[in-house]
Amino acid sequence: MKLKESFRYMNFLDGLMEEGIDLLRTDSFITKMKETHLKSKANPEAEDEVIEVSNSTTVIDEYGFQPSPDLVDISELVELDFDTNRVICFMQEVLEEKDSLSKAISKSKSDASIDIDAATSSNKDRQAFIRRLRYISDMKSYEKVSEGSGYKLNNEGNQVSYVYDIKSEPSVKRAVLIYIDLIF
């Protein structure tokens, strides 16, 4: 298996772990309900009834949550035919597979002629640097006018304020543009 395929497989295993954890977060999936119908309180002639509600076939929506029956269309639900213990066992197997895959990836990286982690890190830095240089090379000159204020003495010797325009024109320094042209 090549490293690229190994990383894809690791992502797949991570997805399985997330789905398993989502199932284990669903209370109705991990609990068993016991209902005691206290009929004798309302009707002295009736007997109380205890009903065990099984959650072995929990109904969940496409996101792994058990929705309120009055808020969702039943046709959009999925019925699970496995229980909590099977999910826990499966997740243990996935963890073991991830550990095995991690060891294989580490071995492949150490056997490589280059330091893959260092090359990856360096490549990320280069890409960030190039993105910034592209941003600089795409900059357009523009003109911005704002107001400034000052004070002066009028003919009568009184201090009065006055308003004037401030024209700002940022432009990329020439040395930066020459360097960018050399890189691209």
Short mmCIF file of C-alpha atoms in Angstrom, two decimals:
data_model
loop_
_atom_site.label_atom_id
_atom_site.label_comp_id
_atom_site.label_asym_id
_atom_site.label_seq_id
_atom_site.Cartn_x
_atom_site.Cartn_y
_atom_site.Cartn_z
CA MET A 1 0.00 0.00 0.00
CA LYS A 2 1.36 3.43 -0.91
CA LEU A 3 1.51 6.24 1.63
CA LYS A 4 -1.22 8.25 -0.10
CA GLU A 5 -3.56 5.25 0.03
CA SER A 6 -2.59 4.69 3.66
CA PHE A 7 -3.57 8.22 4.58
CA ARG A 8 -6.90 7.84 2.77
CA TYR A 9 -7.51 4.59 4.63
CA MET A 10 -6.64 6.36 7.92
CA ASN A 11 -9.22 9.05 7.09
CA PHE A 12 -11.78 6.31 6.40
CA LEU A 13 -11.02 4.70 9.77
CA ASP A 14 -11.36 8.11 11.45
CA GLY A 15 -14.81 8.43 9.86
CA LEU A 16 -15.81 5.02 11.21
CA MET A 17 -14.65 6.05 14.67
CA GLU A 18 -16.74 9.23 14.50
CA GLU A 19 -19.84 7.31 13.47
CA GLY A 20 -19.33 4.79 16.28
CA ILE A 21 -18.86 7.54 18.84
CA ASP A 22 -22.00 9.28 17.55
CA LEU A 23 -23.96 6.06 18.06
CA LEU A 24 -22.57 5.69 21.58
CA ARG A 25 -23.63 9.29 22.31
CA THR A 26 -27.26 8.43 21.47
CA ASP A 27 -28.89 7.64 24.82
CA SER A 28 -31.65 5.49 23.32
CA PHE A 29 -28.99 3.32 21.65
CA ILE A 30 -27.06 2.60 24.86
CA THR A 31 -29.94 2.32 27.33
CA LYS A 32 -32.84 -0.04 27.87
CA MET A 33 -36.21 1.39 28.87
CA LYS A 34 -38.52 -0.19 31.46
CA GLU A 35 -42.03 1.25 31.64
CA THR A 36 -44.31 0.55 34.60
CA HIS A 37 -47.93 1.29 33.74
CA LEU A 38 -49.60 2.06 37.08
CA LYS A 39 -53.10 1.22 35.98
CA SER A 40 -54.23 0.25 39.49
CA LYS A 41 -53.95 3.88 40.67
CA ALA A 42 -56.59 5.01 38.20
CA ASN A 43 -58.61 1.78 38.08
CA PRO A 44 -58.61 -0.44 41.21
CA GLU A 45 -59.75 -3.43 39.14
CA ALA A 46 -56.80 -3.25 36.71
CA GLU A 47 -53.35 -4.72 37.30
CA ASP A 48 -50.09 -2.81 36.91
CA GLU A 49 -48.10 -3.75 33.83
CA VAL A 50 -44.30 -3.69 33.34
CA ILE A 51 -43.07 -3.40 29.75
CA GLU A 52 -39.41 -3.67 28.69
CA VAL A 53 -38.81 -1.52 25.61
CA SER A 54 -35.94 -2.91 23.58
CA ASN A 55 -33.62 -0.54 21.78
CA SER A 56 -31.81 -3.23 19.80
CA THR A 57 -33.39 -1.81 16.65
CA THR A 58 -33.00 1.89 17.33
CA VAL A 59 -34.36 4.24 14.70
CA ILE A 60 -32.03 7.13 13.88
CA ASP A 61 -31.88 9.88 11.27
CA GLU A 62 -29.17 10.19 8.63
CA TYR A 63 -26.95 12.14 11.07
CA GLY A 64 -27.00 9.51 13.82
CA PHE A 65 -29.58 11.12 16.10
CA GLN A 66 -32.86 9.70 17.33
CA PRO A 67 -35.41 12.30 16.27
CA SER A 68 -38.71 13.13 17.85
CA PRO A 69 -41.37 11.09 15.99
CA ASP A 70 -43.65 14.09 15.51
CA LEU A 71 -40.89 16.22 13.89
CA VAL A 72 -39.61 13.90 11.15
CA ASP A 73 -40.82 11.88 8.19
CA ILE A 74 -40.51 8.15 9.03
CA SER A 75 -39.33 7.33 5.49
CA GLU A 76 -36.09 9.29 6.15
CA LEU A 77 -35.08 7.11 9.10
CA VAL A 78 -32.71 4.16 9.21
CA GLU A 79 -33.28 1.07 11.35
CA LEU A 80 -30.18 -0.40 13.02
CA ASP A 81 -29.99 -4.14 13.46
CA PHE A 82 -27.01 -4.19 15.84
CA ASP A 83 -26.54 -3.40 19.50
CA THR A 84 -24.19 -1.39 21.69
CA ASN A 85 -21.82 -4.28 22.38
CA ARG A 86 -21.26 -4.90 18.65
CA VAL A 87 -20.45 -1.22 18.15
CA ILE A 88 -17.97 -1.26 21.05
CA CYS A 89 -16.27 -4.41 19.72
CA PHE A 90 -16.14 -2.94 16.22
CA MET A 91 -14.59 0.28 17.51
CA GLN A 92 -11.92 -1.73 19.35
CA GLU A 93 -11.10 -3.46 16.05
CA VAL A 94 -10.94 -0.10 14.28
CA LEU A 95 -8.56 1.23 16.97
CA GLU A 96 -6.31 -1.81 16.54
CA GLU A 97 -6.35 -1.32 12.75
CA LYS A 98 -5.47 2.36 13.17
CA ASP A 99 -2.55 1.46 15.47
CA SER A 100 -1.30 -1.10 12.97
CA LEU A 101 -1.66 1.35 10.09
CA SER A 102 0.11 4.11 12.06
CA LYS A 103 3.07 1.80 12.71
CA ALA A 104 3.21 0.85 9.02
CA ILE A 105 3.10 4.52 7.98
CA SER A 106 5.88 5.38 10.46
CA LYS A 107 8.02 2.53 9.13
CA SER A 108 7.46 3.62 5.53
CA LYS A 109 8.35 7.18 6.40
CA SER A 110 11.55 6.12 8.15
CA ASP A 111 12.54 3.94 5.16
CA ALA A 112 12.03 6.80 2.70
CA SER A 113 15.04 8.53 1.19
CA ILE A 114 13.77 11.93 2.41
CA ASP A 115 12.24 13.12 5.67
CA ILE A 116 8.59 13.15 4.59
CA ASP A 117 7.32 15.08 7.62
CA ALA A 118 9.95 17.80 7.15
CA ALA A 119 9.23 17.96 3.40
CA THR A 120 5.48 18.25 4.07
CA SER A 121 6.02 21.01 6.62
CA SER A 122 8.39 22.85 4.29
CA ASN A 123 5.89 22.52 1.43
CA LYS A 124 3.11 24.02 3.58
CA ASP A 125 5.37 26.97 4.39
CA ARG A 126 6.27 27.42 0.71
CA GLN A 127 2.60 27.34 -0.29
CA ALA A 128 1.69 29.96 2.33
CA PHE A 129 4.58 32.15 1.14
CA ILE A 130 3.53 31.81 -2.51
CA ARG A 131 -0.12 32.63 -1.64
CA ARG A 132 1.09 35.83 0.04
CA LEU A 133 3.29 36.74 -2.91
CA ARG A 134 0.37 36.20 -5.30
CA TYR A 135 -1.75 38.48 -3.14
CA ILE A 136 0.94 41.16 -3.32
CA SER A 137 1.34 40.78 -7.09
CA ASP A 138 -2.44 41.09 -7.58
CA MET A 139 -2.65 44.31 -5.55
CA LYS A 140 -4.04 47.26 -7.44
CA SER A 141 -3.18 50.88 -6.81
CA TYR A 142 -6.05 52.96 -5.56
CA GLU A 143 -6.70 56.43 -4.27
CA LYS A 144 -8.36 57.19 -0.96
CA VAL A 145 -9.41 60.69 0.11
CA SER A 146 -10.02 61.52 3.74
CA GLU A 147 -10.27 64.74 5.72
CA GLY A 148 -7.76 66.37 8.00
CA SER A 149 -8.10 69.47 10.14
CA GLY A 150 -5.78 72.22 11.29
CA TYR A 151 -5.78 75.60 12.97
CA LYS A 152 -4.68 79.04 11.74
CA LEU A 153 -4.93 82.65 12.78
CA ASN A 154 -7.40 84.76 10.82
CA ASN A 155 -7.01 88.47 9.99
CA GLU A 156 -8.42 89.44 13.37
CA GLY A 157 -5.84 87.30 15.21
CA ASN A 158 -8.33 84.61 16.30
CA GLN A 159 -7.53 80.93 16.03
CA VAL A 160 -9.91 79.16 13.63
CA SER A 161 -10.03 75.59 12.41
CA TYR A 162 -9.95 74.58 8.77
CA VAL A 163 -10.52 71.29 6.93
CA TYR A 164 -8.39 69.94 4.11
CA ASP A 165 -8.27 66.76 1.96
CA ILE A 166 -5.73 64.00 2.52
CA LYS A 167 -5.06 61.93 -0.59
CA SER A 168 -3.60 58.43 0.06
CA GLU A 169 -2.19 56.35 -2.79
CA PRO A 170 -0.65 53.05 -1.65
CA SER A 171 1.44 51.19 -4.19
CA VAL A 172 3.61 48.10 -3.99
CA LYS A 173 7.30 48.91 -3.64
CA ARG A 174 9.23 48.35 -6.86
CA ALA A 175 11.82 46.02 -5.30
CA VAL A 176 9.04 43.67 -4.13
CA LEU A 177 7.53 43.50 -7.63
CA ILE A 178 10.91 42.73 -9.24
CA TYR A 179 11.49 39.90 -6.74
CA ILE A 180 8.02 38.45 -7.36
CA ASP A 181 8.62 38.51 -11.13
CA LEU A 182 11.83 36.53 -10.61
CA ILE A 183 10.01 33.82 -8.63
CA PHE A 184 7.11 33.38 -11.03
#
